CSV table of C-alpha atoms and ligand atoms in Angstrom, one decimal:
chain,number,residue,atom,x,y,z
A,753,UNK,CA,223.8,17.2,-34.4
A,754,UNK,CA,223.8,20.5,-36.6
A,755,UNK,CA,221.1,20.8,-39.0
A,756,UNK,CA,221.4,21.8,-42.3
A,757,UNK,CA,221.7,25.1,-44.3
A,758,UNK,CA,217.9,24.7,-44.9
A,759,UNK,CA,216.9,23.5,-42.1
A,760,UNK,CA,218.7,24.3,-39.5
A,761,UNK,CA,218.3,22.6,-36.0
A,762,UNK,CA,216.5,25.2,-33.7
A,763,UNK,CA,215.5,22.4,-31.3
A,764,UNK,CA,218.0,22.7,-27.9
A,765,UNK,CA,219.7,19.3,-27.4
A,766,UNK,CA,218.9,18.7,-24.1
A,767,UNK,CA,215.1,19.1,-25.5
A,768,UNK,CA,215.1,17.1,-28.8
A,769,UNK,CA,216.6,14.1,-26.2
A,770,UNK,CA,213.5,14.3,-23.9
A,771,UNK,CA,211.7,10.6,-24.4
A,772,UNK,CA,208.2,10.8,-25.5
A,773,UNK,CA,205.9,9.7,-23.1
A,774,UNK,CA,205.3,6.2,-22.9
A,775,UNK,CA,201.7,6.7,-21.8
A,776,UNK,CA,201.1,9.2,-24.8
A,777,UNK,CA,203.0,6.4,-27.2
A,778,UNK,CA,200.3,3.9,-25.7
A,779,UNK,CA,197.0,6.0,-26.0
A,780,UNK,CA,197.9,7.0,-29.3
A,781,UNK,CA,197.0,3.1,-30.2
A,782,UNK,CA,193.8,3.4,-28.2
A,783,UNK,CA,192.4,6.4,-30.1
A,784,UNK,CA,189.8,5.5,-33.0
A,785,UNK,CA,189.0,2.2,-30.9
A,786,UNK,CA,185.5,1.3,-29.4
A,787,UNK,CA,184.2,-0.1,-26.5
A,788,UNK,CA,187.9,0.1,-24.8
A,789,UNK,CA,187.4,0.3,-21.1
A,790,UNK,CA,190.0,2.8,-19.8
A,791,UNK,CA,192.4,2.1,-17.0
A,792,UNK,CA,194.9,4.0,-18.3
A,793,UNK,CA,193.9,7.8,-17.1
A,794,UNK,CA,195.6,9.3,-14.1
A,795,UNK,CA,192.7,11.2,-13.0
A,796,UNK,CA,189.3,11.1,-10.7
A,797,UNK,CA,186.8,10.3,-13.0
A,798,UNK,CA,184.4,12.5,-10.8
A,799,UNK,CA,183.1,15.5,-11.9
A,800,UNK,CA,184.5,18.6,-10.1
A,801,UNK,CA,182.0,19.1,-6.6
A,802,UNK,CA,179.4,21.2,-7.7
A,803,UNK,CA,179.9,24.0,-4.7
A,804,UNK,CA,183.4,24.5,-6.6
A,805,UNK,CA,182.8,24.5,-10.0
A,806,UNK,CA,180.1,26.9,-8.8
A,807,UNK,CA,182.4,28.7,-6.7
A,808,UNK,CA,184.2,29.6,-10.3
A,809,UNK,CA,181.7,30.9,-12.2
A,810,UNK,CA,180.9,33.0,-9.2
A,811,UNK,CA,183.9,34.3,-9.5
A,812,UNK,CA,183.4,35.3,-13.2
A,813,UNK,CA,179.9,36.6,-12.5
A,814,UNK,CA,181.5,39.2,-10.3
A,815,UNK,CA,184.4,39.8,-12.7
A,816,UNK,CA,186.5,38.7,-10.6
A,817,UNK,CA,189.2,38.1,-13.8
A,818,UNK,CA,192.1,40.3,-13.2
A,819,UNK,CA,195.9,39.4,-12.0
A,820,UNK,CA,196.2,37.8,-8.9
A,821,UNK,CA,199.2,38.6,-6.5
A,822,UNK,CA,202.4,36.5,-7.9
A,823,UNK,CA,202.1,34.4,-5.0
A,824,UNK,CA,198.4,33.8,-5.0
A,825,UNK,CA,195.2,35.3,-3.2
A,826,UNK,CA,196.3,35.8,0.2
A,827,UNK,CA,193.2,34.6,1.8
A,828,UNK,CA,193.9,30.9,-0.3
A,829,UNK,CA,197.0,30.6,1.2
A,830,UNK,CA,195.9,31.1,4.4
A,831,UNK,CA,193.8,28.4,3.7
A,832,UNK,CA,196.3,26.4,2.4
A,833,UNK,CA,198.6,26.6,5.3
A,834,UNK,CA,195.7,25.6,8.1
A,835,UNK,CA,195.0,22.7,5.5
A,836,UNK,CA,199.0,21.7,5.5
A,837,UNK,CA,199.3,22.1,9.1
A,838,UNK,CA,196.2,20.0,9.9
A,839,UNK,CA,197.0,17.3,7.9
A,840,UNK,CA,200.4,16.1,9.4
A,841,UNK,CA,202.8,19.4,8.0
A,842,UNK,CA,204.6,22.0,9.5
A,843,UNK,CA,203.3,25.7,10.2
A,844,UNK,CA,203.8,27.8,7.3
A,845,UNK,CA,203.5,32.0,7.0
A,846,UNK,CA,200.9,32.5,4.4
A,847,UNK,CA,202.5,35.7,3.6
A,848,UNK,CA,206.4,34.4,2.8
A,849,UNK,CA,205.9,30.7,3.2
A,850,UNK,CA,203.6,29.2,0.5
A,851,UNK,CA,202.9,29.7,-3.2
A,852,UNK,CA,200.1,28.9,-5.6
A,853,UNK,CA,201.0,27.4,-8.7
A,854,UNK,CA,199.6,26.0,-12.1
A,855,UNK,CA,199.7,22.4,-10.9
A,856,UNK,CA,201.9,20.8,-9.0
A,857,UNK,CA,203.5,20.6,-12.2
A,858,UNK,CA,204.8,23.8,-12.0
A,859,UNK,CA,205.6,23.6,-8.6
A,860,UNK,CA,207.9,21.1,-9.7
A,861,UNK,CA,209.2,22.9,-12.1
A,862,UNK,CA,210.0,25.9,-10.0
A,863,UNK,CA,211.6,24.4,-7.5
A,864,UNK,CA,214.3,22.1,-9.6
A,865,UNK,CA,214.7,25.5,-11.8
A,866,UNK,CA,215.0,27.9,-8.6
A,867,UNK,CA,218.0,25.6,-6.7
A,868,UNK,CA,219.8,23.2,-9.7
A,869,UNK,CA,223.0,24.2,-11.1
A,870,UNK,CA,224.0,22.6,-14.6
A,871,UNK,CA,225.5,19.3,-13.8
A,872,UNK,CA,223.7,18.9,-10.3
A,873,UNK,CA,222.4,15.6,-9.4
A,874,UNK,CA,218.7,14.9,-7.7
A,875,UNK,CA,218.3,11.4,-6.8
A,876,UNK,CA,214.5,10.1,-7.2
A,877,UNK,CA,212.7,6.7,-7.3
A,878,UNK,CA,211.5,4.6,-9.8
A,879,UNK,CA,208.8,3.5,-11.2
A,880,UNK,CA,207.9,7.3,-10.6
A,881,UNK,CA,206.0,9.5,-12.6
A,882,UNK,CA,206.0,10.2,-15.7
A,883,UNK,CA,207.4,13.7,-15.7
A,884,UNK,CA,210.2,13.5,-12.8
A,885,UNK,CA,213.2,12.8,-15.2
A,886,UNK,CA,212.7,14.9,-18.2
A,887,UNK,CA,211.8,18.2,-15.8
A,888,UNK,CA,214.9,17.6,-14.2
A,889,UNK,CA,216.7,17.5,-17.6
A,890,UNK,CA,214.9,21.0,-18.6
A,891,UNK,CA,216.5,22.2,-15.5
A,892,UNK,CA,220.3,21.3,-17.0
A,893,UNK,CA,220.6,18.8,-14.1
A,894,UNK,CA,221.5,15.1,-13.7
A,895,UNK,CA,218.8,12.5,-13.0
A,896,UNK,CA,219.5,9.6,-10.9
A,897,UNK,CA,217.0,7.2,-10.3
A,898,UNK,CA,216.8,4.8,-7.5
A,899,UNK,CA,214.8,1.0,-8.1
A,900,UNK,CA,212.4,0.5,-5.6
A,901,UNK,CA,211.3,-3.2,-5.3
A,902,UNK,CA,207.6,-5.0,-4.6
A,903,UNK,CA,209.4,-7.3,-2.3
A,904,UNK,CA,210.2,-4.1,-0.6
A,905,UNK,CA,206.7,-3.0,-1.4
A,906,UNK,CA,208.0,-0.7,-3.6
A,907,UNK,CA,209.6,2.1,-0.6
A,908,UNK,CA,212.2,3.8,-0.7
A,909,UNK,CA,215.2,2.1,1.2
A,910,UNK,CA,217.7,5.0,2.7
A,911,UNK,CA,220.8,3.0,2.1
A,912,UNK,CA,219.9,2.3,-2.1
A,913,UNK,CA,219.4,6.4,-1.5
A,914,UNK,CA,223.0,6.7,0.3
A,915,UNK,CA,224.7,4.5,-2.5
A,916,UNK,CA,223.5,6.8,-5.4
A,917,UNK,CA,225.1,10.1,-3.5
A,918,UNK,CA,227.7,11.7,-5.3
A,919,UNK,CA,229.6,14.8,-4.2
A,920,UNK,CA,226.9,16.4,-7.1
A,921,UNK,CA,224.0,15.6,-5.3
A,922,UNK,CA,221.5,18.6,-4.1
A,923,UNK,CA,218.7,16.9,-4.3
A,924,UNK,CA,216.3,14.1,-3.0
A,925,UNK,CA,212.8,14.0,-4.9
A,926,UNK,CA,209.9,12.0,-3.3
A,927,UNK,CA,206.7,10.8,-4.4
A,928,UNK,CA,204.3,9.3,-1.7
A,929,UNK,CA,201.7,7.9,-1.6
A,930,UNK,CA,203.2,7.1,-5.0
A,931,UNK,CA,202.1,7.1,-8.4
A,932,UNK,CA,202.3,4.4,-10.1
A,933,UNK,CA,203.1,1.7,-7.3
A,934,UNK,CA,200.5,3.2,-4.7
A,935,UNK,CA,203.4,2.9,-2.1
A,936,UNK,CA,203.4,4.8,0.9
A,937,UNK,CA,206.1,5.8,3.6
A,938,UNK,CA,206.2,4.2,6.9
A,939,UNK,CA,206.9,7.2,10.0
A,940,UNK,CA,210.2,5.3,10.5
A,941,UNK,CA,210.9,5.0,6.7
A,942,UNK,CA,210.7,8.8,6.6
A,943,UNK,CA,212.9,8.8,9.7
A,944,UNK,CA,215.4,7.1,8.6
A,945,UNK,CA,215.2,9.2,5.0
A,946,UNK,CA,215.1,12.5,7.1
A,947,UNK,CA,218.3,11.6,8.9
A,948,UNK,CA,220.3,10.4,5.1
A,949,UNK,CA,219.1,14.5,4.1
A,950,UNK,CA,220.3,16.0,6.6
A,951,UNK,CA,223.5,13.8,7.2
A,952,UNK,CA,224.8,14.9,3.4
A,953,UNK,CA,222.8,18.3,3.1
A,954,UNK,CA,219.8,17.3,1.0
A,955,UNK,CA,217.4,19.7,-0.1
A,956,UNK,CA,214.1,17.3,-0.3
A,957,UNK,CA,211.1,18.1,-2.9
A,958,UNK,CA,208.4,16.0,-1.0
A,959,UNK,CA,205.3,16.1,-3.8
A,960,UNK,CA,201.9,15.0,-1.8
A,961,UNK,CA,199.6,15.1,-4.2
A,962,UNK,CA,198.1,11.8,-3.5
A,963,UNK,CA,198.6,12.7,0.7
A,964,UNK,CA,194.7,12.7,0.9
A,965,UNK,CA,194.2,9.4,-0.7
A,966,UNK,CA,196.1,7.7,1.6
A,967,UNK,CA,194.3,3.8,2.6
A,968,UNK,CA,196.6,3.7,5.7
A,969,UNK,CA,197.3,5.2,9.0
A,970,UNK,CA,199.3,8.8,8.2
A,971,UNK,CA,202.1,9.9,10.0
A,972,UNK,CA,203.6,13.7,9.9
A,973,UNK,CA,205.4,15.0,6.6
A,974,UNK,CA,208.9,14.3,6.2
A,975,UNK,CA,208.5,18.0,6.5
A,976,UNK,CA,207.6,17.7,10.1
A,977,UNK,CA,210.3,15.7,11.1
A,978,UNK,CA,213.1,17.6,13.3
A,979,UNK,CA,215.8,19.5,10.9
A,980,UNK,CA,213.7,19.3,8.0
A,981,UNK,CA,211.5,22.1,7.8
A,982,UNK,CA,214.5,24.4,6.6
A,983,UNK,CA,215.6,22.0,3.7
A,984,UNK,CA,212.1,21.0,2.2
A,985,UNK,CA,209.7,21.8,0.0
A,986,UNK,CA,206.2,20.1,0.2
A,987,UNK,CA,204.0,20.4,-3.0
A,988,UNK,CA,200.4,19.4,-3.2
A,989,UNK,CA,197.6,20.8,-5.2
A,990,UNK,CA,193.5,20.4,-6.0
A,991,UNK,CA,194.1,18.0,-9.0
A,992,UNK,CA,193.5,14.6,-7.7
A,993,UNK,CA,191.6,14.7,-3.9
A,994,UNK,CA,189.2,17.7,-5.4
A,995,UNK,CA,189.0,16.5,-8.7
A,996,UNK,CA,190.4,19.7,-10.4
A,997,UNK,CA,192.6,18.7,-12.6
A,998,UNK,CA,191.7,21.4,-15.6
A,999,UNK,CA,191.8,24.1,-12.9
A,1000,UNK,CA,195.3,23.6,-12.9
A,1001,UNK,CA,195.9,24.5,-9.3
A,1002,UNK,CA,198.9,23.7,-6.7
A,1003,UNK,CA,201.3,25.2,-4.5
A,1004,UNK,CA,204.6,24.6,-2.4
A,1005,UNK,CA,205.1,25.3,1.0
A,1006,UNK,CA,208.9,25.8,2.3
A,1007,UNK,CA,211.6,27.9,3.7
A,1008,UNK,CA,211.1,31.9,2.7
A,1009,UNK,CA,214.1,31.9,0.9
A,1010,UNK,CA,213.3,29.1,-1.2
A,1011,UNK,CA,209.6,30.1,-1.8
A,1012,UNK,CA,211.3,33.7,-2.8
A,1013,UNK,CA,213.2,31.7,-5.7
A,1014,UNK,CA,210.7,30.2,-6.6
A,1015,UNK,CA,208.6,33.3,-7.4
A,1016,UNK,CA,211.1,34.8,-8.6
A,1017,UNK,CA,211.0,32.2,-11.9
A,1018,UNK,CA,207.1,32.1,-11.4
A,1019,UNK,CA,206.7,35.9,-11.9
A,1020,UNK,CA,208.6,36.0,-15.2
A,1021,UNK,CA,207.1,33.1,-16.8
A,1022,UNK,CA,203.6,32.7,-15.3
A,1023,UNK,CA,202.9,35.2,-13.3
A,1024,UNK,CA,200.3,34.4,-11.1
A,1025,UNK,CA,197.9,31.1,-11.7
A,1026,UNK,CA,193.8,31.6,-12.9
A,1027,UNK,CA,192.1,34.1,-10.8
A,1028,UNK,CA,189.3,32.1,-11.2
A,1029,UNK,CA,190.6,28.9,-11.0
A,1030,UNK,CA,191.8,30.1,-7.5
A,1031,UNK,CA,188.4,31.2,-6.6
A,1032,UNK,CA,187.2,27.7,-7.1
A,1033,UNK,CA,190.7,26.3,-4.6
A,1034,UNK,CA,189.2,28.8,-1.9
A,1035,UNK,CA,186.0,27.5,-2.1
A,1036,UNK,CA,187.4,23.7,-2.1
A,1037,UNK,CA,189.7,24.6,1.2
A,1038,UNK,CA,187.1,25.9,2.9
A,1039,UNK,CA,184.2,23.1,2.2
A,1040,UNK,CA,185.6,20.2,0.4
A,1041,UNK,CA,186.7,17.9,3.1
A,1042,UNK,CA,183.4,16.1,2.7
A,1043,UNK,CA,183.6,15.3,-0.8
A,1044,UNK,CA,186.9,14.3,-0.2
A,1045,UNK,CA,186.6,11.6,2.2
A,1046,UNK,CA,183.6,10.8,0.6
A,1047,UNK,CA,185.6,10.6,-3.2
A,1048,UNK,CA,188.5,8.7,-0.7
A,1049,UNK,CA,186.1,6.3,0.4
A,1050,UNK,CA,184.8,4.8,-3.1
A,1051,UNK,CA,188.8,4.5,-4.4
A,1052,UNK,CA,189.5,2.8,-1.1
A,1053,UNK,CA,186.5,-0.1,-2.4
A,1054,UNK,CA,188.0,0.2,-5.7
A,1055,UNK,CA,191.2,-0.7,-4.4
A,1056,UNK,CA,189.9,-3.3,-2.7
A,1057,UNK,CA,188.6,-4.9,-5.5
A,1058,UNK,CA,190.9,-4.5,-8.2
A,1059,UNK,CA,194.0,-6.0,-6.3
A,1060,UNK,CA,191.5,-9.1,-4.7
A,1061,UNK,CA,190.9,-9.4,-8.5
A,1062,UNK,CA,194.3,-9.1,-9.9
A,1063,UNK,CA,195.7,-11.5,-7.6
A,1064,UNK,CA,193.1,-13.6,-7.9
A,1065,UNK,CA,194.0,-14.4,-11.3
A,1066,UNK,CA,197.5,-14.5,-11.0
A,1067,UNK,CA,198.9,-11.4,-11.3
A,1068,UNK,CA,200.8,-10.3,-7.9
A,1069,UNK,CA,199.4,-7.6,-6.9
A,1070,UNK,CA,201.5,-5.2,-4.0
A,1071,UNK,CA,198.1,-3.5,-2.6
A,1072,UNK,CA,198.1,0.2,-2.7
A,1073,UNK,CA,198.7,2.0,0.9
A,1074,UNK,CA,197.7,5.4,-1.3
A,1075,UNK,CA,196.6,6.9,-4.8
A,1076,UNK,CA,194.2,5.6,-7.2
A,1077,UNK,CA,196.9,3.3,-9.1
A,1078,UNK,CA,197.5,-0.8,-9.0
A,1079,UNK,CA,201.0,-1.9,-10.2
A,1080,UNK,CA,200.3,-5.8,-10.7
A,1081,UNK,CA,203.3,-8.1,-11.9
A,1082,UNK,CA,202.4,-9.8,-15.2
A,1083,UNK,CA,205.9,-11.7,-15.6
A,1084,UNK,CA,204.1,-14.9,-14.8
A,1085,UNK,CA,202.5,-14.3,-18.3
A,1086,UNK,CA,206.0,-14.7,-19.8
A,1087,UNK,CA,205.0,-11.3,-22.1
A,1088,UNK,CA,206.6,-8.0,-21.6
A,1089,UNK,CA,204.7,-5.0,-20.3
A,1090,UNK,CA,204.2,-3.9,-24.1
A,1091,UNK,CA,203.2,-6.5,-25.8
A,1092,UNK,CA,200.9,-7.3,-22.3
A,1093,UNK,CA,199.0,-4.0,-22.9
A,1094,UNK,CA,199.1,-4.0,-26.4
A,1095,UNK,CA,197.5,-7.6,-26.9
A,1096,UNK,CA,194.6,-7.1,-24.4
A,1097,UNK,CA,194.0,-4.0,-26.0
A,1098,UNK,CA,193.7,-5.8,-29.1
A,1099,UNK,CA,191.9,-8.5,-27.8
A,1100,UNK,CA,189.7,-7.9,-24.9
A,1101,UNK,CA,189.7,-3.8,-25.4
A,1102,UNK,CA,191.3,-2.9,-22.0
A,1103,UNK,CA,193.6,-0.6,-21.7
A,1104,UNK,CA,196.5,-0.1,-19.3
A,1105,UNK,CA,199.4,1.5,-19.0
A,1106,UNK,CA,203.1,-0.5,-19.8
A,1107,UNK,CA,204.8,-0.3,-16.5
A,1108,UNK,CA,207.9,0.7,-18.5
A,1109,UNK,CA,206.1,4.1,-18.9
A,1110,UNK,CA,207.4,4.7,-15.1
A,1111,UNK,CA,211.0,3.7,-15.8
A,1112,UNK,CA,213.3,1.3,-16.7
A,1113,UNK,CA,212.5,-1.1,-13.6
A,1114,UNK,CA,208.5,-1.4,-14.7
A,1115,UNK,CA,209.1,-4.0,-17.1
A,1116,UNK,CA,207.3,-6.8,-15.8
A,1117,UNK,CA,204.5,-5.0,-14.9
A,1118,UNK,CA,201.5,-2.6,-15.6
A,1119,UNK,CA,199.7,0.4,-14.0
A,1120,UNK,CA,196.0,-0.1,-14.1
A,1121,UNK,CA,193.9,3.3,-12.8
A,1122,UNK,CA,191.1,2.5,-10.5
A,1123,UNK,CA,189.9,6.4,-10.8
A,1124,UNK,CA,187.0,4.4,-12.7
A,1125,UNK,CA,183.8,3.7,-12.2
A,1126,UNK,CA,183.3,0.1,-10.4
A,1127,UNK,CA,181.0,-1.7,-12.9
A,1128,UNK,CA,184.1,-1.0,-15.4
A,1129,UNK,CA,186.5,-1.7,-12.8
A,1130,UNK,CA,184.5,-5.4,-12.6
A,1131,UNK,CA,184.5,-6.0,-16.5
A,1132,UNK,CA,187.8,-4.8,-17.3
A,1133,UNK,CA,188.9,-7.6,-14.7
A,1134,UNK,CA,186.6,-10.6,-16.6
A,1135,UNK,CA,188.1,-9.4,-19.8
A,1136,UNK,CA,191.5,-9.6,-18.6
A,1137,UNK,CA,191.1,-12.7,-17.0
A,1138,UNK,CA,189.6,-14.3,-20.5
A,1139,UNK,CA,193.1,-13.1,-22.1
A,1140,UNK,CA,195.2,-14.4,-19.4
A,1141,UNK,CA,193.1,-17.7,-19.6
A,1142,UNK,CA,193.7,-17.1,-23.7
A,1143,UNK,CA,197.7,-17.2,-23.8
B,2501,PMP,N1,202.9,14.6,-9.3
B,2501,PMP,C1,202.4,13.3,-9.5
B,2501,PMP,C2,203.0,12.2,-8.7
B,2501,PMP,C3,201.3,13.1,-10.3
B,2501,PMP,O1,200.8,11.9,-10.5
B,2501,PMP,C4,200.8,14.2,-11.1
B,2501,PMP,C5,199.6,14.0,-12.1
B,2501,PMP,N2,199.5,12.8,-12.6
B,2501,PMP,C6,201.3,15.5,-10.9
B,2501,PMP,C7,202.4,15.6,-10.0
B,2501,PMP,C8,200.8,16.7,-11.6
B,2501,PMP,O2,199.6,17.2,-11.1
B,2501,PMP,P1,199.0,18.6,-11.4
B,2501,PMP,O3,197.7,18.3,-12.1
B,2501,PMP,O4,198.8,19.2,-10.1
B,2501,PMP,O5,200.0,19.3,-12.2
């Protein structure tokens, strides 16, 4: 729609269409409420290890505040590339091969931006998160989700992904260990996914994030697999297994030529991510596998007993192969995943996350967070189990 002669309509339309985010609609109801116990948050509620938050201020002490290379310190992406290669990736070239970024977010971002034309389709699963359809929009292209089902607990089958090919298709966008389901990717699921990319000339963004908090027995990167280096692009970053979200630090690891696009968007519009913040990555590369598997280790009891909890009262539980996120079934309620959150909000002062938040397909169930501490992990469960026992 045109705006008026006094107002006219500056907003793009592919922009004034984005959906608000249903998590943001949610927590808006939360705000001004007391007492409310918190699953909602998609983030470690530990504090950043002190050797990195340390590691940062260092780094200011010594002024060390100025531009960065566009593509990062070189000495982190070293770093980064042993870390990729040890855990289950390919070998990378720090120099050509691997970017820093703010946040896999803009990782994301670079990559759809560096290789979509308008009107090219990227086929992606859902319940995903949030983000995944509307940056695909910003980049002028097509989304085209694919349903993934518990009874399937929730992974990615290659023929639904075959079906939703169209001649359009440049694109196959993954997420696993998977937020919000928690699902993983067996070896011979990414087999069989690696062969579908290949067989119709995918490009595959493969985003990690949540590789390191994975429950389950790992198996090497899709990017690993034969034929796939060349046609993917593996993002991870500090945000979830460091606990660095507000750092705002992640990278992508790929092909030269697509790690060149890439930088070539990321030097106009970013130009190079927080010297500082960078500083602090370093420092977590080099010395934060401890904290890690020690942070690993507490969501891993977490998990264990939110889902024994969960289905324990009821609500079907899939459990989590990865993450920090449990996507129990509440149909057996007979409420929808709104007016499920909304009235134990109300009356018990828990909040969760609609499942609808992550697509179409979550109605029916919610995303609780167990990146919370256990004794509220424990009464956020009795509470919910007094409204269940209230309806
Ligand atoms: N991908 C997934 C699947 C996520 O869950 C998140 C954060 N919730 C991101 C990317 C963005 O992370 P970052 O903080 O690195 O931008």
């Amino acid at each position: 729609m045109s705006g008026s002669k006094s107002s006219p309509d500056w907003v793009a339309r592919h922009i004034a269409g984005l959906p608000r985010s249903g998590i943001r609609d949610f927590f808006d109801l939360v705000e001004g409420m007391d007492d409310v116990i918190s699953l909602g948050i998609g983030e470690p509620d530990f504090v950043t290890p002190w050797n990195v938050r340390e590691a940062a201020i260092y780094a200011i002490k010594r002024g060390q505040t100025s531009y960065t290379s566009n593509l990062g310190y070189i000495g982190l992406r070293r770093e980064i590339c042993r870390y990729v290669e040890e855990h289950f990736g390919p070998a990378y070239a720090p120099e050509r091969e691997c970017i820093v970024t703010v946040g896999v977010s803009e990782a994301l971002d670079l990559i759809l931006r560096a290789v979509l034309n308008p009107g090219d389709e990227v086929i992606y699963h859902e319940p995903c998160y949030v983000s995944y359809a509307p940056s695909i929009t910003m980049a002028h292209a097509v989304p085209r989700p694919v349903v993934t089902h518990l009874e399937d607990d929730f992974t990615l089958r290659p023929e639904a992904v075959e079906a939703a090919i169209t001649p359009r298709t440049r694109v196959l966008l993954l997420n696993f260990p998977n937020n919000p389901t928690g699902a993983g990717l067996t070896a011979e699921a990414k087999e069989q996914l690696a062969e579908v990319a290949r067989r119709h000339n995918l490009l595959v963004i493969s985003d990690e994030i949540y590789e390191e908090l994975s429950y389950e027995a790992r198996s090497p990167s899709l990017a690993a697999l034969p034929g796939m280096r060349e046609r993917t692009v593996l993002l991870n970053g500090f945000s979830k297994a460091d606990a660095m979200t507000g750092f705002r630090i992640g990278y992508a690891c790929g092909p030269q030529t697509l790690i060149e696009a890439m930088m070539r968007v990321h030097q106009y519009s970013m130009l190079c991510a927080s010297s500082i913040a960078q500083a602090a990555a370093l420092e977590a590369m080099r010395h934060g596998q401890r904290a890690r598997d020690e942070m690993r280790l507490e969501y891993e009891q977490r998990r264990n007993v939110i889902v024994r909890r969960l289905n324990d009262m009821g609500l079907t539980c899939f459990k989590p192969r990865g993450a920090f996120y449990a996507f129990p079934c509440i149909r057996s309620t007979g409420l929808n995943s709104r007016d499920f959150a909304q009235r134990l909000l109300q009356q018990q002062k828990v909040a969760l996350v609609p499942g609808t938040a992550f697509g179409a397909c979550g109605e029916g169930f919610v995303r609780c967070s167990y990146a919370t501490a256990m004794d509220d992990i424990e009464e956020a469960m009795v509470r919910t189990k007094a409204f269940l026992e209230s309806l």
